[in-house]
Structure formats: structure tokens, C-alpha cells
Short mmCIF file of C-alpha atoms in Angstrom, two decimals:
data_model
loop_
_atom_site.label_atom_id
_atom_site.label_comp_id
_atom_site.label_asym_id
_atom_site.label_seq_id
_atom_site.Cartn_x
_atom_site.Cartn_y
_atom_site.Cartn_z
CA UNK N 1 -16.55 -17.45 -39.32
CA UNK N 2 -16.37 -19.69 -36.24
CA UNK N 3 -17.01 -23.37 -36.96
CA UNK N 4 -20.01 -25.02 -35.34
CA UNK N 5 -19.09 -27.68 -32.78
CA UNK N 6 -21.31 -30.56 -31.72
CA UNK N 7 -19.72 -31.42 -28.39
CA UNK N 8 -18.71 -29.20 -25.49
CA UNK N 9 -15.30 -30.85 -25.32
CA UNK N 10 -14.60 -29.64 -28.87
CA UNK N 11 -14.95 -25.97 -27.93
CA UNK N 12 -11.91 -23.72 -27.94
CA UNK N 13 -11.27 -22.56 -24.40
CA UNK N 14 -11.74 -20.51 -22.37
CA UNK N 15 -15.42 -20.60 -23.35
CA UNK N 16 -18.56 -19.17 -21.80
CA UNK N 17 -21.24 -21.85 -21.49
CA UNK N 18 -24.86 -20.74 -21.13
CA UNK N 19 -27.70 -22.98 -19.98
CA UNK N 20 -30.63 -21.63 -22.00
CA UNK N 21 -33.22 -23.51 -19.95
CA UNK N 22 -32.03 -21.73 -16.82
CA UNK N 23 -31.85 -18.41 -18.68
CA UNK N 24 -35.48 -18.79 -19.72
CA UNK N 25 -36.59 -19.76 -16.21
CA UNK N 26 -34.76 -16.81 -14.68
CA UNK N 27 -36.21 -14.38 -17.22
CA UNK N 28 -39.74 -15.75 -17.07
CA UNK N 29 -39.65 -15.66 -13.27
CA UNK N 30 -38.73 -11.96 -13.26
CA UNK N 31 -41.32 -11.08 -15.92
CA UNK N 32 -44.04 -12.90 -14.00
CA UNK N 33 -43.00 -11.39 -10.66
CA UNK N 34 -43.46 -7.83 -11.86
CA UNK N 35 -46.45 -8.55 -14.06
CA UNK N 36 -48.24 -9.62 -10.87
CA UNK N 37 -47.15 -6.38 -9.17
CA UNK N 38 -48.29 -4.30 -12.14
CA UNK N 39 -44.82 -2.82 -12.58
CA UNK N 40 -42.99 -2.45 -15.90
CA UNK N 41 -39.81 -4.51 -16.13
CA UNK N 42 -37.02 -2.67 -17.97
CA UNK N 43 -34.23 -5.26 -18.02
CA UNK N 44 -30.58 -4.24 -18.08
CA UNK N 45 -28.52 -5.61 -20.97
CA UNK N 46 -24.98 -5.16 -19.62
CA UNK N 47 -24.59 -8.68 -18.24
CA UNK N 48 -24.99 -10.53 -21.54
CA UNK N 49 -24.95 -7.95 -24.38
CA UNK N 50 -26.70 -10.36 -26.78
CA UNK N 51 -29.83 -10.28 -28.92
CA UNK N 52 -30.80 -13.78 -27.87
CA UNK N 53 -30.94 -13.01 -24.15
CA UNK N 54 -32.47 -9.59 -24.80
CA UNK N 55 -35.34 -11.19 -26.70
CA UNK N 56 -35.91 -13.59 -23.81
CA UNK N 57 -35.76 -10.83 -21.19
CA UNK N 58 -38.20 -8.58 -23.03
CA UNK N 59 -40.58 -11.41 -23.86
CA UNK N 60 -39.92 -10.72 -27.54
CA UNK N 61 -41.18 -7.12 -27.43
CA UNK N 62 -37.73 -5.64 -28.22
CA UNK N 63 -38.73 -2.56 -26.24
CA UNK N 64 -38.04 -1.04 -22.82
CA UNK N 65 -34.42 -1.91 -22.00
CA UNK N 66 -31.50 -0.39 -20.08
CA UNK N 67 -27.90 -0.16 -21.27
CA UNK N 68 -24.73 1.11 -19.64
CA UNK N 69 -22.75 2.09 -22.75
CA UNK N 70 -23.51 3.78 -26.06
CA UNK N 71 -21.96 0.80 -27.83
CA UNK N 72 -24.73 -1.32 -26.30
CA UNK N 73 -27.35 1.30 -27.18
CA UNK N 74 -26.25 1.42 -30.82
CA UNK N 75 -26.06 -2.36 -31.05
CA UNK N 76 -29.62 -2.79 -29.86
CA UNK N 77 -30.92 0.13 -31.92
CA UNK N 78 -29.30 -1.35 -35.04
CA UNK N 79 -31.14 -4.59 -34.35
CA UNK N 80 -34.64 -3.21 -34.03
CA UNK N 81 -34.82 -2.32 -30.33
CA UNK N 82 -36.50 0.87 -29.12
CA UNK N 83 -37.28 2.62 -25.83
CA UNK N 84 -33.67 2.42 -24.66
CA UNK N 85 -32.50 4.03 -21.42
CA UNK N 86 -28.79 4.92 -21.30
CA UNK N 87 -28.43 4.58 -17.53
CA UNK N 88 -25.10 6.27 -17.04
CA UNK N 89 -24.40 9.85 -15.91
CA UNK N 90 -24.37 11.78 -19.19
CA UNK N 91 -20.79 12.12 -20.48
CA UNK N 92 -20.37 15.47 -22.23
CA UNK N 93 -18.33 13.98 -25.07
CA UNK N 94 -21.24 11.69 -25.96
CA UNK N 95 -24.06 14.24 -26.18
CA UNK N 96 -24.03 14.27 -29.98
CA UNK N 97 -24.26 10.48 -30.18
CA UNK N 98 -27.11 10.58 -27.67
CA UNK N 99 -28.82 13.20 -29.81
CA UNK N 100 -28.52 11.03 -32.91
CA UNK N 101 -30.10 8.08 -31.09
CA UNK N 102 -32.83 10.32 -29.66
CA UNK N 103 -33.69 11.58 -33.16
CA UNK N 104 -33.53 8.12 -34.69
CA UNK N 105 -35.56 6.10 -32.16
CA UNK N 106 -39.08 6.56 -30.91
CA UNK N 107 -37.71 6.70 -27.35
CA UNK N 108 -34.15 7.13 -26.18
CA UNK N 109 -33.56 8.25 -22.60
CA UNK N 110 -30.53 9.80 -20.92
CA UNK N 111 -29.53 10.05 -17.25
CA UNK N 112 -28.59 13.31 -15.52
CA UNK N 113 -27.47 14.08 -11.98
CA UNK N 114 -26.05 17.60 -12.30
CA UNK N 115 -26.84 21.01 -13.80
CA UNK N 116 -23.87 21.08 -16.16
CA UNK N 117 -25.20 17.99 -17.92
CA UNK N 118 -28.56 19.71 -18.29
CA UNK N 119 -26.79 22.72 -19.81
CA UNK N 120 -25.10 20.42 -22.35
CA UNK N 121 -28.50 19.11 -23.43
CA UNK N 122 -29.81 22.66 -23.81
CA UNK N 123 -26.90 23.45 -26.15
CA UNK N 124 -27.97 20.61 -28.47
CA UNK N 125 -31.70 20.89 -29.15
CA UNK N 126 -33.15 17.84 -30.87
CA UNK N 127 -34.47 17.99 -34.42
CA UNK N 128 -37.90 16.93 -35.72
CA UNK N 129 -39.63 18.64 -32.80
CA UNK N 130 -38.35 16.03 -30.35
CA UNK N 131 -37.42 16.69 -26.73
CA UNK N 132 -34.74 15.10 -24.59
CA UNK N 133 -36.14 12.30 -22.41
CA UNK N 134 -34.30 12.73 -19.13
CA UNK N 135 -34.22 10.56 -16.04
CA UNK N 136 -32.70 12.13 -12.95
CA UNK N 137 -30.45 9.82 -10.94
CA UNK N 138 -31.29 9.81 -7.24
CA UNK N 139 -28.77 8.39 -4.77
CA UNK N 140 -30.75 6.45 -2.16
CA UNK N 141 -27.72 5.78 0.05
CA UNK N 142 -26.01 3.50 -2.48
CA UNK N 143 -23.12 5.97 -2.75
CA UNK N 144 -22.30 5.81 -6.43
CA UNK N 145 -23.88 8.19 -8.97
CA UNK N 146 -26.87 10.39 -8.31
CA UNK N 147 -27.98 13.42 -6.30
CA UNK N 148 -28.28 12.48 -2.60
CA UNK N 149 -31.98 12.08 -1.84
CA UNK N 150 -31.71 14.22 1.32
CA UNK N 151 -30.02 17.12 -0.51
CA UNK N 152 -32.38 20.03 -1.30
CA UNK N 153 -30.50 20.25 -4.59
CA UNK N 154 -32.21 17.03 -5.73
CA UNK N 155 -35.64 18.64 -5.85
CA UNK N 156 -34.18 21.83 -7.32
CA UNK N 157 -32.46 19.91 -10.14
CA UNK N 158 -35.67 17.99 -10.89
CA UNK N 159 -37.53 21.30 -11.07
CA UNK N 160 -34.92 22.77 -13.44
CA UNK N 161 -35.10 19.74 -15.72
CA UNK N 162 -38.87 19.96 -15.76
CA UNK N 163 -38.79 23.69 -16.53
CA UNK N 164 -36.17 23.51 -19.30
CA UNK N 165 -37.40 23.97 -22.85
CA UNK N 166 -36.69 21.02 -25.13
CA UNK N 167 -36.26 18.68 -22.16
CA UNK N 168 -38.72 16.39 -20.39
CA UNK N 169 -38.28 15.02 -16.89
CA UNK N 170 -39.33 11.47 -17.75
CA UNK N 171 -38.42 9.73 -14.52
CA UNK N 172 -36.48 9.33 -11.31
CA UNK N 173 -33.94 6.50 -11.39
CA UNK N 174 -32.36 4.87 -8.33
CA UNK N 175 -30.02 1.90 -8.08
CA UNK N 176 -30.08 -0.05 -4.82
CA UNK N 177 -26.63 -1.52 -5.32
CA UNK N 178 -26.25 -1.59 -1.53
CA UNK N 179 -28.24 -4.84 -1.65
CA UNK N 180 -24.96 -6.43 -2.77
CA UNK N 181 -23.74 -6.14 0.83
CA UNK N 182 -26.72 -8.17 2.08
CA UNK N 183 -26.80 -11.71 3.38
CA UNK N 184 -30.19 -13.33 3.03
CA UNK N 185 -33.67 -12.41 1.93
CA UNK N 186 -34.54 -10.44 5.07
CA UNK N 187 -31.64 -8.01 4.60
CA UNK N 188 -32.34 -7.70 0.88
CA UNK N 189 -35.97 -6.81 1.55
CA UNK N 190 -34.97 -4.23 4.15
CA UNK N 191 -32.76 -2.39 1.64
CA UNK N 192 -35.39 -2.75 -1.10
CA UNK N 193 -38.03 -1.31 1.24
CA UNK N 194 -35.83 1.63 2.21
CA UNK N 195 -34.92 2.45 -1.40
CA UNK N 196 -38.55 2.14 -2.48
CA UNK N 197 -39.83 4.42 0.25
CA UNK N 198 -37.13 7.05 -0.34
CA UNK N 199 -37.98 7.05 -4.05
CA UNK N 200 -41.73 7.22 -3.47
CA UNK N 201 -41.31 10.02 -0.92
CA UNK N 202 -39.30 11.95 -3.48
CA UNK N 203 -42.09 11.41 -6.01
CA UNK N 204 -44.50 12.99 -3.53
CA UNK N 205 -42.19 15.99 -3.23
CA UNK N 206 -42.28 16.34 -7.02
CA UNK N 207 -46.08 16.31 -7.04
CA UNK N 208 -46.18 18.89 -4.24
CA UNK N 209 -43.94 21.07 -6.40
CA UNK N 210 -46.35 20.79 -9.33
CA UNK N 211 -44.40 18.15 -11.27
CA UNK N 212 -46.74 15.38 -12.37
CA UNK N 213 -46.54 12.34 -14.66
CA UNK N 214 -42.93 11.50 -13.80
CA UNK N 215 -42.03 7.81 -13.63
CA UNK N 216 -40.14 6.11 -10.81
CA UNK N 217 -37.67 3.25 -11.16
CA UNK N 218 -35.40 1.34 -8.81
CA UNK N 219 -33.45 -1.80 -9.38
CA UNK N 220 -30.83 -4.38 -8.59
CA UNK N 221 -31.01 -8.11 -9.06
CA UNK N 222 -31.22 -8.85 -5.31
CA UNK N 223 -34.06 -6.36 -4.67
CA UNK N 224 -36.01 -7.50 -7.73
CA UNK N 225 -35.51 -11.18 -6.94
CA UNK N 226 -37.26 -10.57 -3.59
CA UNK N 227 -39.52 -7.54 -4.17
CA UNK N 228 -41.38 -5.95 -1.28
CA UNK N 229 -45.12 -5.17 -1.70
CA UNK N 230 -44.53 -1.39 -1.81
CA UNK N 231 -42.57 -1.83 -5.03
CA UNK N 232 -46.00 -2.17 -6.68
CA UNK N 233 -46.23 1.64 -6.38
CA UNK N 234 -43.21 2.12 -8.64
CA UNK N 235 -43.48 2.64 -12.40
CA UNK N 236 -40.55 0.42 -13.39
CA UNK N 237 -37.71 -1.76 -12.15
CA UNK N 238 -34.38 -2.34 -13.90
CA UNK N 239 -32.47 -5.49 -12.81
CA UNK N 240 -30.04 -7.25 -15.15
CA UNK N 241 -27.74 -9.87 -13.64
CA UNK N 242 -30.69 -12.21 -12.93
CA UNK N 243 -30.60 -13.51 -16.50
CA UNK N 244 -27.49 -15.50 -15.54
CA UNK N 245 -27.17 -15.05 -11.77
CA UNK N 246 -23.79 -16.09 -10.29
CA UNK N 247 -22.09 -17.36 -7.13
CA UNK N 248 -22.20 -13.90 -5.57
CA UNK N 249 -25.98 -13.71 -6.03
CA UNK N 250 -26.37 -17.11 -4.38
CA UNK N 251 -24.33 -15.92 -1.38
CA UNK N 252 -26.36 -12.71 -1.13
CA UNK N 253 -29.56 -14.75 -1.20
CA UNK N 254 -30.95 -13.62 -4.57
CA UNK N 255 -31.02 -17.15 -5.98
CA UNK N 256 -30.04 -20.75 -5.42
CA UNK N 257 -26.74 -22.03 -6.75
CA UNK N 258 -28.69 -24.25 -9.15
CA UNK N 259 -30.21 -21.11 -10.75
CA UNK N 260 -26.79 -19.95 -12.02
CA UNK N 261 -26.97 -20.25 -15.81
CA UNK N 262 -23.34 -19.63 -16.80
CA UNK N 263 -20.06 -21.49 -16.57
CA UNK N 264 -16.59 -20.84 -17.93
CA UNK N 265 -14.96 -23.86 -19.52
CA UNK N 266 -11.18 -24.08 -19.08
CA UNK N 267 -8.48 -26.57 -20.11
CA UNK N 268 -5.62 -27.91 -18.08
CA UNK N 269 -2.46 -26.66 -19.81
CA UNK N 270 0.22 -27.42 -17.24
CA UNK N 271 1.22 -29.77 -14.40
CA UNK N 272 3.56 -28.39 -11.73
CA UNK N 273 4.08 -31.07 -9.06
CA UNK N 274 6.89 -29.09 -7.38
CA UNK N 275 4.31 -26.49 -6.32
CA UNK N 276 1.30 -28.86 -6.18
CA UNK N 277 -0.57 -26.88 -8.87
CA UNK N 278 -2.33 -27.14 -12.22
CA UNK N 279 -2.34 -24.34 -14.75
CA UNK N 280 -5.54 -23.67 -16.73
CA UNK N 281 -6.15 -21.44 -19.76
CA UNK N 282 -8.58 -19.17 -17.93
CA UNK N 283 -7.35 -15.91 -16.42
CA UNK N 284 -9.07 -12.76 -15.28
CA UNK N 285 -9.74 -11.71 -18.89
CA UNK N 286 -12.15 -14.66 -19.15
CA UNK N 287 -13.44 -14.80 -15.57
CA UNK N 288 -12.75 -11.43 -13.82
CA UNK N 289 -11.08 -10.70 -10.51
CA UNK N 290 -14.39 -9.90 -8.80
CA UNK N 291 -14.66 -11.45 -5.39
CA UNK N 292 -10.95 -11.08 -4.74
CA UNK N 293 -10.52 -14.83 -4.29
CA UNK N 294 -12.47 -14.75 -1.02
CA UNK N 295 -14.41 -17.93 -1.71
CA UNK N 296 -13.16 -21.08 0.03
CA UNK N 297 -12.54 -22.24 -3.55
CA UNK N 298 -10.82 -19.00 -4.56
CA UNK N 299 -12.06 -17.00 -7.53
CA UNK N 300 -14.72 -19.50 -8.67
CA UNK N 301 -16.42 -22.74 -7.82
CA UNK N 302 -14.86 -25.60 -9.78
CA UNK N 303 -17.87 -27.72 -10.56
CA UNK N 304 -17.64 -31.34 -9.44
CA UNK N 305 -14.36 -30.68 -7.62
CA UNK N 306 -15.02 -29.08 -4.23
CA UNK N 307 -11.49 -30.10 -3.23
CA UNK N 308 -9.93 -27.68 -5.74
CA UNK N 309 -9.25 -23.97 -5.45
CA UNK N 310 -8.65 -21.39 -8.19
CA UNK N 311 -5.89 -19.73 -6.23
CA UNK N 312 -4.86 -16.87 -8.52
CA UNK N 313 -5.05 -15.58 -12.07
CA UNK N 314 -3.06 -13.52 -14.50
CA UNK N 315 -4.58 -12.22 -17.71
CA UNK N 316 -4.70 -15.59 -19.50
CA UNK N 317 -3.64 -18.13 -16.85
CA UNK N 318 -5.20 -19.60 -13.73
CA UNK N 319 -3.42 -21.46 -10.94
CA UNK N 320 -5.38 -24.33 -9.42
CA UNK N 321 -4.39 -26.26 -6.32
CA UNK N 322 -6.08 -28.53 -3.78
CA UNK N 323 -7.63 -26.92 -0.70
CA UNK N 324 -5.59 -29.41 1.30
CA UNK N 325 -3.33 -32.38 0.66
CA UNK N 326 -1.55 -33.55 -2.47
CA UNK N 327 -2.98 -33.07 -5.94
CA UNK N 328 -3.68 -36.23 -7.93
CA UNK N 329 -2.45 -35.10 -11.34
CA UNK N 330 -3.74 -38.28 -12.98
CA UNK N 331 -7.30 -37.01 -12.42
CA UNK N 332 -6.56 -33.91 -14.49
CA UNK N 333 -4.54 -34.87 -17.58
CA UNK N 334 -3.25 -32.15 -19.88
CA UNK N 335 -6.04 -31.10 -22.21
CA UNK N 336 -8.80 -32.14 -19.80
CA UNK N 337 -11.60 -29.70 -18.98
CA UNK N 338 -12.61 -27.94 -15.79
CA UNK N 339 -15.93 -26.11 -15.44
CA UNK N 340 -15.82 -22.89 -13.43
CA UNK N 341 -18.85 -21.20 -11.92
CA UNK N 342 -18.02 -17.47 -11.82
CA UNK N 343 -18.22 -15.38 -8.67
CA UNK N 344 -19.75 -12.48 -10.64
CA UNK N 345 -21.25 -12.54 -14.13
CA UNK N 346 -21.29 -8.68 -14.30
#
């Protein structure tokens, strides 16, 4: 069992530091935003993977969440959570585990974007008279998973899901990850508007085909941080990163830098005057390579030291050097701490 420490400086590093006041503000802001719009918030758990943050994000309901792995799904199910959406194109090797969760929970949802996945579900009918709760993934020009919204096959697949015995077309799920290429609120809202309208137009096509009662859901932290009025016509939204936010989100325009609730604490473990660098005990395993070092300060913002740059990382090491000039090594004795604000918190 890990010992309790009283002071931050006594933590073993690298360490993830979470500001719970900011976490609560971020979560409460998102809950309030969509309560006013009359839209169900189904928060994504992949950023934090903890019960504490999940309780805050769900307002204590322990219901209506999104996960990206079955490990996450099982973890939350084991701890009293229900109404869990496994928002990942259904892997065929995991159908049985999905079936077990579907039979165990009141509501467990899977994601499908092809006919072969639907056939796999048909091969494994659920027990206890239950039916598979299926969301169809619609690609609204994000270019990752999903059936392209303009492809006639999208409506055909939705019809086949709806018509399949033992399966229910619960909803249409779209991820507007293309908001991550935005700069500023205006661009974010333009992408959110486009994704919303594409999804709502597809819902109208479903109704015209005789498919009724199907939910609609879009999501990304940028789009849900600045929702457009038409999002009030959706059933749900599914952002996740907002619980922590990060430097990337501040650059996109989702939040202010002061909203970022996480830091990575690192220790100085080496002085190398011959190359004008410090070595810290934080590599990509603790921080990630996201961002590619494109910030003026490299792979992270080093809090309180705008003159420093996290130049590069290996798995467990980080190289720090000044943006310009000579490094004053006396400012950063061996064993001293640096606080890194991550580019991306997942």
C-alpha cells in the first residue's frame, strides 16, 4: 500500500497532480451547460479512469457514461455503475465479454459501423430475454471510425440493425474530433454546427424510413465547451477531456489555461553544463509525446519558468534547456521539482 504524504514535495515522481477544485468547476460547468439545453450529458471516462472523477462528472448518479475499453467498462460495472456505452467499433474477439456485461447490467451499449459486426451480435443472442443495445457510428467528416454520413450504406445499415431480431438500434453516435483542428470559439462552433446538422438530418432520414425512438449523440470537448443552440435537439452529448482540460484545449479555444486541472510533477535528476541541459525524471511514459514538441516550450509548459523548454523525452527521461541563453543550474538543484502542464491529458 502506498504511504500517505502530507506535502507535494514528498511525493515520488513523476506524479500526476490534480486540482480538485478545478475538476469540480469543469464538471459542474458542463453539467449545467447541457441541463439548460435539455440534453443528457454522457461523460467519457477515458481521460481519468477513476471513480472519484466519474462521481463528479455524473453528479453522483453513477449512470450514463462512455468508455473506450472493456477494462474501463468492467471497472465501472464492478463499482456500481450502469448504463455504460462502449464507444469503440465492436471488436469480434470481445463479443462474449460484451454479452456478459449486457446480461449483467441494466444497460450496456455497443457501437457498430459495419454489417459483419452486426452478424457477430446475431450469433450470440443475449440471455434473460435481453436484446443488444446498439449505437451506429456515423462519420460526420471526422475521418476516423463510422459509416460516412453521405454513403447510402449508412441508412441501409441502420435499417438492418433496426430489423434484426435480438438487437435494438438505440442511437446514432458521432464524434466531432475535427474540432481539434480549430483555433478559437468561432471555428469550434462552425464544426459543432455542421456535425449537429448532419446528425439531425440523418435522424430525419431514419424517421422517414419508419425508424422511430432512436437517440442522437455527438461529442468532443471543444464542441461541448461551446455548444451551438441546435445541439438542444440532440438526445445526448459525450465529451470527456473537459474534466481536466489541457494546454491543447486552451490553444483550440475550449478553455482558459487557468482551467487546466492537471500537472505532472518531475524532479531534476541531472545537470549537464556541457550541453546546457537539465535531465528530469519525466519521459513520455508519464507525459506522452502528443503535440510533437511544437509548443514554444516543447512538449509541455513548465509552470513558473517560461524561459525553459522540455526539448525531448525518452521513456523515463526528459531533457530541459533554456529557450535562449545559458542555464542557471543553481536555480534548479538536483532533487528540486518542476511542474509540467501537459499538452494533452488524453
